[in-house]
XYZ file of C-alpha atoms in Angstrom:
566
model
C 14.731 -38.165 10.615
C 15.531 -37.700 6.939
C 12.915 -35.771 4.941
C 12.801 -34.342 1.427
C 13.547 -30.776 0.458
C 9.873 -30.279 -0.381
C 8.893 -31.447 3.087
C 11.528 -29.147 4.553
C 9.917 -26.185 2.783
C 6.541 -27.032 4.299
C 8.032 -27.662 7.754
C 9.731 -24.263 7.607
C 6.417 -22.607 6.770
C 4.856 -24.383 9.724
C 7.652 -23.218 12.018
C 7.054 -19.630 10.846
C 3.333 -19.997 11.666
C 2.359 -19.307 8.063
C -1.423 -19.498 7.662
C -1.769 -19.226 3.907
C 0.370 -19.609 0.810
C -0.912 -17.977 -2.363
C 0.266 -19.748 -5.479
C -0.060 -21.616 -8.735
C 1.463 -25.067 -9.369
C 3.834 -26.116 -12.137
C 6.421 -28.752 -12.903
C 9.309 -27.347 -10.865
C 7.296 -27.082 -7.634
C 5.188 -30.249 -7.805
C 7.205 -31.904 -5.024
C 6.348 -28.930 -2.782
C 2.682 -29.076 -3.755
C 2.634 -32.784 -2.947
C 4.093 -32.029 0.485
C 1.461 -29.329 1.048
C -1.259 -31.830 0.136
C -0.097 -34.229 2.872
C -0.671 -31.740 5.732
C -3.405 -29.359 6.908
C -1.525 -26.743 8.903
C -0.477 -24.493 5.993
C -3.351 -23.804 3.611
C -2.891 -23.032 -0.065
C -4.957 -20.504 -2.035
C -5.049 -21.224 -5.759
C -5.066 -17.973 -7.728
C -5.652 -17.736 -11.471
C -2.451 -15.842 -12.313
C 0.900 -15.702 -10.520
C 0.858 -11.895 -10.393
C -2.298 -12.112 -8.287
C -0.591 -14.593 -5.939
C 2.019 -12.022 -4.986
C -0.534 -9.187 -4.773
C -2.737 -11.282 -2.479
C 0.236 -12.226 -0.281
C 1.209 -8.549 -0.258
C -2.236 -7.455 0.996
C -2.286 -10.298 3.510
C 0.873 -8.767 4.964
C -0.238 -5.120 4.736
C -3.514 -5.798 6.527
C -1.948 -7.902 9.278
C 1.412 -7.989 11.007
C 2.650 -11.096 9.229
C 4.933 -11.978 6.333
C 3.017 -12.849 3.168
C 4.038 -15.968 1.249
C 3.679 -16.861 -2.441
C 4.673 -20.030 -4.288
C 5.130 -20.283 -8.062
C 6.841 -22.459 -10.618
C 9.871 -21.650 -12.772
C 10.065 -19.710 -16.041
C 6.804 -17.892 -16.819
C 5.607 -18.571 -13.296
C 8.483 -16.469 -12.001
C 8.287 -13.761 -14.637
C 4.571 -13.328 -13.916
C 5.430 -12.466 -10.311
C 7.820 -9.614 -11.071
C 5.161 -6.887 -11.080
C 3.879 -8.081 -7.713
C 7.369 -8.300 -6.253
C 8.258 -4.804 -7.485
C 4.986 -3.472 -6.065
C 5.823 -4.869 -2.629
C 9.422 -3.666 -2.881
C 8.436 -0.075 -3.607
C 6.067 -0.033 -0.616
C 8.407 -1.954 1.747
C 6.073 -4.911 2.298
C 7.520 -8.085 3.884
C 7.075 -11.093 1.598
C 8.754 -14.425 0.988
C 8.295 -15.592 -2.596
C 9.279 -19.228 -3.152
C 10.011 -20.004 -6.786
C 10.701 -23.276 -8.532
C 13.768 -23.687 -10.715
C 14.922 -26.309 -13.199
C 17.226 -29.018 -11.783
C 20.678 -27.728 -10.822
C 22.405 -29.644 -13.632
C 20.194 -27.850 -16.186
C 20.739 -24.300 -14.925
C 22.308 -22.226 -17.685
C 21.396 -24.759 -20.365
C 18.246 -22.998 -21.636
C 16.163 -25.804 -20.222
C 12.388 -25.864 -20.596
C 10.829 -23.163 -18.389
C 14.193 -21.896 -17.184
C 14.912 -18.261 -16.415
C 17.515 -16.448 -14.346
C 15.272 -15.787 -11.366
C 18.015 -14.272 -9.230
C 19.109 -11.952 -12.027
C 15.600 -10.929 -13.043
C 14.412 -10.137 -9.517
C 17.628 -8.650 -8.099
C 16.649 -4.993 -8.766
C 13.252 -5.319 -7.031
C 13.891 -7.463 -3.955
C 15.402 -6.810 -0.579
C 17.425 -9.995 -1.098
C 17.235 -13.247 -3.045
C 18.697 -16.736 -2.785
C 19.359 -19.680 -5.100
C 19.496 -22.874 -3.004
C 21.663 -25.577 -4.590
C 22.079 -27.873 -1.578
C 19.157 -29.331 0.369
C 21.215 -29.026 3.573
C 21.103 -25.227 3.197
C 17.371 -25.034 2.563
C 16.040 -24.658 6.120
C 18.653 -22.063 7.113
C 18.033 -20.106 3.909
C 14.300 -19.958 4.515
C 14.923 -18.798 8.090
C 17.132 -16.024 6.721
C 14.476 -15.119 4.166
C 11.762 -14.583 6.769
C 14.181 -12.697 9.034
C 15.360 -10.357 6.283
C 11.841 -9.749 4.947
C 10.395 -8.713 8.314
C 13.206 -6.770 9.988
C 14.767 -3.386 9.343
C 13.048 -1.755 6.389
C 10.772 -4.628 5.302
C 10.679 -5.968 1.784
C 10.233 -9.009 -0.454
C 12.751 -11.864 -0.448
C 12.865 -14.486 -3.210
C 14.023 -18.061 -2.555
C 14.693 -19.948 -5.805
C 14.731 -23.741 -5.366
C 15.736 -26.184 -8.138
C 13.447 -29.185 -8.489
C 16.142 -31.726 -7.623
C 16.787 -29.921 -4.318
C 13.139 -30.463 -3.359
C 13.606 -34.196 -4.050
C 16.868 -34.642 -2.115
C 16.712 -35.661 1.561
C 18.502 -34.602 4.736
C 17.801 -34.067 8.424
C 15.510 -31.181 9.296
C 16.987 -28.559 11.603
C 15.237 -25.197 11.734
C 16.934 -22.566 13.913
C 14.733 -20.815 16.474
C 16.548 -17.528 15.944
C 19.213 -16.197 13.660
C 21.971 -13.623 13.621
C 23.644 -12.474 10.440
C 26.991 -10.716 10.700
C 26.361 -8.686 7.553
C 22.802 -7.686 8.426
C 22.096 -5.862 11.677
C 19.549 -3.050 11.227
C 19.526 -0.325 13.867
C 16.373 -0.306 15.979
C 16.960 2.181 18.806
C 17.421 5.814 17.819
C 20.330 7.893 19.114
C 19.132 9.545 22.331
C 21.162 12.686 21.707
C 19.524 13.162 18.328
C 16.093 12.545 19.833
C 16.729 15.251 22.436
C 17.760 17.670 19.659
C 14.552 16.839 17.822
C 12.326 17.542 20.827
C 14.134 20.840 21.406
C 13.454 21.845 17.797
C 9.793 20.952 18.224
C 9.618 23.119 21.327
C 11.090 26.087 19.460
C 8.825 25.702 16.421
C 6.361 28.440 15.501
C 4.981 26.728 12.374
C 5.423 22.979 12.975
C 3.972 20.020 11.116
C 4.138 16.256 11.616
C 4.513 14.502 8.255
C 3.922 10.729 8.537
C 4.301 8.081 5.853
C 4.020 4.346 5.374
C 6.856 3.645 7.787
C 4.611 4.691 10.666
C 2.214 1.911 9.706
C 4.805 -0.748 8.874
C 6.403 -0.286 12.297
C 2.984 -0.361 14.014
C 3.677 3.109 15.385
C 0.184 4.592 14.914
C -0.530 4.654 18.689
C 2.741 6.465 19.429
C 2.280 8.895 16.549
C -1.234 9.738 17.717
C -0.148 10.153 21.332
C 2.756 12.430 20.417
C 0.669 14.616 18.092
C -2.047 15.086 20.693
C 0.469 15.948 23.383
C 2.222 18.627 21.325
C -0.998 19.683 19.508
C 0.718 20.027 16.136
C -0.979 19.627 12.733
C -0.536 16.202 11.138
C -0.447 15.282 7.458
C -0.138 11.846 5.882
C 1.271 10.572 2.631
C -0.868 8.279 0.504
C 0.822 5.296 2.163
C 0.537 6.785 5.644
C -3.250 7.218 5.699
C -4.649 5.697 8.866
C -1.486 6.155 10.920
C -3.240 9.155 12.486
C -7.051 9.362 12.745
C -8.439 11.314 9.796
C -11.395 12.453 11.909
C -9.100 14.170 14.448
C -9.120 18.006 14.261
C -5.308 17.967 14.181
C -5.378 16.146 10.831
C -5.038 18.491 7.850
C -5.425 15.784 5.214
C -3.195 14.008 2.751
C -0.447 16.065 1.142
C 1.230 15.936 -2.245
C 0.118 15.925 -5.862
C -3.541 15.473 -4.912
C -3.241 16.618 -1.316
C -5.439 19.179 0.395
C -4.868 22.908 0.116
C -4.207 23.174 3.855
C -1.829 20.197 4.019
C 0.319 21.342 1.103
C 0.563 24.921 2.327
C 1.295 23.832 5.893
C 4.036 21.487 4.669
C 5.598 24.168 2.475
C 5.537 27.023 4.984
C 6.365 25.020 8.131
C 9.486 26.116 9.992
C 9.975 22.672 11.588
C 8.977 19.381 9.929
C 8.919 16.117 11.860
C 9.102 13.454 9.132
C 8.047 10.050 10.438
C 8.675 7.029 8.225
C 8.335 9.070 5.027
C 10.770 9.774 2.218
C 9.982 13.178 0.636
C 9.255 11.543 -2.709
C 8.377 13.420 -5.871
C 4.613 13.005 -5.436
C 4.832 14.562 -1.955
C 7.014 17.672 -2.226
C 6.617 18.463 -5.917
C 9.542 20.404 -7.365
C 12.502 20.011 -4.935
C 13.855 23.451 -5.843
C 10.532 25.070 -5.035
C 10.319 23.126 -1.769
C 13.891 24.122 -0.878
C 13.084 27.810 -1.307
C 11.750 28.115 2.255
C 13.986 28.150 5.320
C 13.021 25.301 7.623
C 14.519 22.678 9.908
C 13.756 19.010 9.310
C 13.767 16.061 11.697
C 13.691 12.732 9.868
C 12.977 9.390 11.565
C 13.525 6.289 9.433
C 14.879 2.796 9.954
C 16.595 2.941 6.572
C 19.609 5.290 6.723
C 19.730 5.468 2.917
C 16.334 7.213 2.906
C 17.530 10.082 5.088
C 18.749 13.169 3.175
C 18.221 11.227 -0.055
C 16.010 13.871 -1.654
C 15.905 16.642 0.948
C 18.746 17.589 3.290
C 17.681 17.138 6.905
C 18.950 18.783 10.090
C 18.331 16.051 12.666
C 18.565 12.523 11.244
C 17.346 9.734 13.526
C 17.952 6.179 12.345
C 15.803 3.643 14.129
C 12.494 1.859 14.332
C 9.783 4.518 14.232
C 7.791 3.120 17.162
C 10.866 2.936 19.411
C 12.008 6.445 18.522
C 8.547 7.915 19.138
C 8.417 6.169 22.524
C 11.576 8.039 23.525
C 10.233 11.328 22.159
C 7.026 10.947 24.150
C 9.024 10.471 27.373
C 10.912 13.705 26.742
C 7.740 15.587 25.823
C 6.036 14.403 29.014
C 9.015 15.631 31.012
C 8.433 19.287 30.186
C 7.052 20.152 26.748
C 4.883 23.297 26.580
C 2.089 22.481 24.146
C 0.659 25.366 22.091
C 3.724 27.482 22.908
C 3.606 30.171 20.243
C 1.715 28.201 17.564
C -1.658 29.918 17.904
C -1.082 32.133 14.878
C -0.038 29.074 12.876
C -3.326 27.329 13.631
C -5.235 30.476 12.626
C -3.458 30.381 9.277
C -4.221 26.674 8.838
C -7.891 27.260 9.594
C -7.929 30.000 6.960
C -6.524 27.528 4.423
C -9.093 24.962 5.525
C -11.770 27.513 4.801
C -11.117 27.130 1.083
C -12.854 23.723 1.330
C -10.682 22.384 -1.480
C -12.551 19.053 -1.746
C -15.992 20.471 -2.406
C -17.625 19.443 -5.663
C -20.885 19.970 -7.520
C -23.357 17.126 -7.941
C -24.160 16.963 -11.652
C -26.772 14.879 -13.458
C -24.174 12.143 -13.566
C -23.038 10.231 -10.494
C -20.001 12.019 -9.088
C -17.181 9.698 -7.942
C -16.624 11.844 -4.844
C -20.250 11.241 -3.881
C -19.814 7.476 -4.173
C -16.819 7.587 -1.841
C -18.679 9.721 0.701
C -21.591 7.299 0.681
C -19.233 4.306 0.921
C -17.765 5.882 4.055
C -21.235 6.434 5.525
C -22.569 2.976 4.720
C -19.502 1.171 6.107
C -19.223 3.443 9.131
C -15.654 4.231 8.139
C -14.631 0.782 9.362
C -14.010 -1.094 6.106
C -10.778 -2.323 4.651
C -10.521 -0.372 1.409
C -8.336 -1.797 -1.332
C -7.688 0.242 -4.419
C -6.417 0.002 -7.928
C -4.490 2.919 -9.424
C -5.927 6.007 -11.059
C -8.500 8.685 -10.333
C -10.558 6.277 -8.234
C -7.539 5.707 -5.975
C -7.222 9.430 -5.312
C -10.958 9.881 -4.720
C -10.845 7.075 -2.140
C -7.795 8.598 -0.437
C -9.416 12.028 -0.315
C -12.973 11.157 0.725
C -12.752 7.986 2.839
C -11.573 8.962 6.323
C -9.206 6.318 7.650
C -9.050 6.332 11.434
C -7.144 3.070 11.784
C -3.878 1.783 10.307
C -3.703 -1.115 7.836
C -7.203 -0.367 6.495
C -6.076 1.419 3.306
C -4.427 -1.091 0.966
C -3.110 0.342 -2.298
C -0.033 0.472 -4.512
C 1.721 3.746 -3.776
C 5.297 3.527 -5.028
C 4.901 1.496 -8.206
C 1.330 2.503 -8.980
C 0.225 -0.929 -10.179
C -3.116 -1.223 -11.947
C -4.881 -4.505 -11.242
C -3.965 -4.886 -7.568
C -7.374 -4.049 -6.111
C -9.176 -7.385 -6.446
C -6.272 -9.660 -5.376
C -5.605 -7.190 -2.560
C -9.190 -7.723 -1.437
C -8.618 -11.478 -1.468
C -5.486 -11.198 0.663
C -7.201 -8.893 3.160
C -10.086 -11.314 3.652
C -7.746 -14.254 4.187
C -5.918 -12.254 6.874
C -9.121 -10.813 8.372
C -11.978 -13.332 8.023
C -15.392 -11.721 8.224
C -14.094 -8.210 7.609
C -15.887 -5.680 5.424
C -13.760 -5.223 2.296
C -14.409 -2.722 -0.494
C -12.302 -2.762 -3.649
C -12.370 0.696 -5.255
C -11.459 0.365 -8.901
C -12.082 1.601 -12.423
C -13.296 -0.111 -15.564
C -9.727 -0.326 -16.913
C -7.887 -1.384 -13.736
C -10.344 -4.123 -12.786
C -9.798 -5.932 -16.083
C -6.089 -6.432 -15.413
C -6.698 -9.134 -12.792
C -10.393 -9.807 -13.331
C -9.754 -13.541 -13.622
C -9.497 -13.572 -9.814
C -13.294 -13.426 -9.685
C -12.891 -17.178 -10.121
C -10.639 -17.425 -7.060
C -13.153 -15.403 -5.036
C -15.888 -17.849 -6.030
C -13.821 -20.895 -5.097
C -12.966 -19.621 -1.625
C -16.150 -17.626 -0.901
C -14.500 -14.219 -0.627
C -17.234 -11.536 -0.442
C -15.304 -8.533 -1.759
C -17.529 -5.580 -2.658
C -16.197 -4.138 -5.929
C -16.860 -0.397 -6.272
C -16.269 0.180 -9.977
C -16.124 3.906 -10.828
C -16.851 3.514 -14.519
C -16.231 6.606 -16.633
C -15.622 4.672 -19.851
C -12.020 5.806 -20.233
C -8.587 5.807 -18.620
C -9.530 8.516 -16.155
C -6.172 9.791 -14.931
C -4.656 9.563 -18.403
C -7.621 11.504 -19.777
C -7.263 14.154 -17.042
C -3.622 14.764 -17.920
C -4.430 14.844 -21.625
C -7.204 17.362 -20.997
C -5.035 19.629 -18.879
C -1.591 19.320 -20.461
C -2.033 17.898 -23.977
C -4.702 20.247 -25.377
C -7.410 17.566 -25.057
C -5.684 15.195 -27.461
C -7.144 12.004 -26.011
C -4.660 9.538 -27.416
C -5.705 5.964 -26.577
C -7.474 6.992 -23.370
C -10.915 5.740 -24.392
C -12.053 2.223 -23.604
C -14.681 1.590 -26.272
C -15.244 -2.140 -25.931
C -16.143 -2.561 -22.286
C -17.903 -5.726 -21.134
C -21.249 -5.800 -19.401
C -19.781 -6.008 -15.895
C -23.055 -7.177 -14.357
C -23.262 -10.155 -16.707
C -19.542 -10.800 -16.303
C -19.851 -10.935 -12.508
C -22.896 -13.177 -12.793
C -21.053 -15.517 -15.159
C -18.554 -16.149 -12.352
C -21.421 -16.841 -9.945
C -21.416 -13.456 -8.214
C -23.927 -10.618 -7.834
C -23.821 -7.702 -10.268
C -25.468 -4.269 -10.037
C -25.430 -1.330 -12.441
C -26.059 2.093 -10.906
C -26.679 5.084 -13.170
C -28.528 7.676 -11.030
C -27.209 9.616 -7.991
C -30.303 8.762 -5.950
C -29.592 5.044 -6.398
C -26.028 5.152 -5.037
C -26.732 4.813 -1.332
C -29.498 2.169 -1.666
C -27.254 0.036 -3.875
C -24.381 0.250 -1.399
C -26.619 -0.597 1.540
C -28.061 -3.572 -0.311
C -24.585 -4.839 -1.184
C -23.234 -4.558 2.360
C -26.348 -5.890 4.147
C -28.542 -8.147 1.998
C -25.484 -9.509 0.165
C -23.050 -9.408 3.061
C -21.702 -12.878 2.260
C -21.593 -12.435 -1.521
C -19.098 -10.844 -3.857
C -20.986 -7.898 -5.345
C -19.804 -6.029 -8.422
C -21.270 -2.508 -8.269
C -20.812 -0.798 -11.625
C -21.289 2.944 -10.997
C -21.630 4.920 -14.240
C -19.960 8.184 -13.243
C -19.362 11.597 -14.765
C -16.886 10.933 -17.603
C -15.291 14.366 -17.163
C -14.818 14.341 -13.368
C -11.252 15.268 -12.414
C -9.216 14.960 -9.237
C -8.499 18.245 -7.460
C -6.445 19.741 -5.930
C -3.621 18.901 -8.291
C 0.061 19.827 -8.352
C 1.236 19.557 -11.933
C 4.557 17.905 -12.771
C 7.442 20.296 -12.182
C 5.380 22.601 -9.973
C 5.694 23.332 -6.268
C 3.338 22.434 -3.438
C 1.835 25.928 -3.286
C 1.138 25.982 -7.030
C -1.954 23.824 -6.758
C -4.722 23.760 -9.320
C -8.121 23.851 -7.601
C -11.456 23.001 -9.188
C -12.598 26.595 -8.648
C -9.661 27.880 -10.699
C -10.927 26.296 -13.923
């Protein structure tokens, strides 16, 4: 049967079991929108800005085990997606972004709403395609989903000219695909795995350092099992939170720029590091020269060979899918590993570091942001999906909300994109209907995609917005206070809206909370009495609250600034 290119796109989405497409219509994709209208299997979510479409698809993917899908028109529709695509690329999130393009005969002619989609997105995608023949459309989309979800995941863009969506051909969607030029390694080298286990057995000061790759590969069960068998301390990156239960005594907290005192010291002074799906980035190890000053042996598991020894030279590289490699390690550990062999003194040292209680804070007359996060954890029972924007509030959430499960902490780690929190909450709820979702944000971040309050109203998405409102760009102000002699250049936000009235104008519930004693009651009311409503909770917090510990730029992990030092 001959069908149009637009119908082929929709049939391909059906074959891939796509539940939702997040998008915004325009001239170049109207044939596709018409095809979507004629069926009920693939549902479309109309956002209010194309950037939010990609963010929502991104969070849909992060909070599930599926590929997120976005659909936008050509020109400004495409350019509006670039921030979302780059965000997903930096955090290795599998997406397929379908973009409209002007008719093939007009490409390169500066046609209305034309842009070089392939050229613009090339630096921030795993791969991209321009489809000029309708007969190649189904195969290309199959490749796109395959590339996005396998190996190190990432976003793939498929650019489709409008005339291609109008042309007709027979529909033939392959059940599986093999690409000669793309064959990611899955199974780790057994010899290398044996070397790794031997190093772990010999370690006197070991640490397991797990990042986002442990979550993307669904390896949290294996990571937890291995850590408990060997009884080693575990630390997570910002993106790895939830891959190991934060409530477990083996967990020493997040490491890095705003990591705990015990995690950073344990990472720095460890004699053997087992790096699991992490990449030793600048926010994790601080100054590479300082980090390289200690003698240690490093085991690095990653599916992307280019990530191994990229920033830090490793001793035992293991290329493969994290879950598969950990399965093999567990077998070897079970065959004869002596847990606690010679690491008792190491744990005594870690407990001494823990004794500093680096996250303690004083409750002032203002609401402290740390207090809000602690109460959020209590009220939700630690079982919420927490989405976050970027700034101080993001760090407070990471430090004070204990994530015991993977895929519950949804934030922009690599790119650090303000504005993601609300569309992330939308995507999480579409992937997890009925879930408890809290969007932790600030008065500046929330305004970058605040138009999505309209989308939430249309689709009945009861996100609870936890706005930590200090009246200024918090993280910018903190850096200016500490490193720019309190020259607060453009860090004040002096024309803020009344967020309660703004939320109500969109048809939602708004609350303003100004006293510490009102924090818990407001949260309980939002999550119980208004369970099915979007609630905007505007917490007026201490305007001078800072995030500690902190490793300043250019400093090493052990050169932390603690609140007690100031």
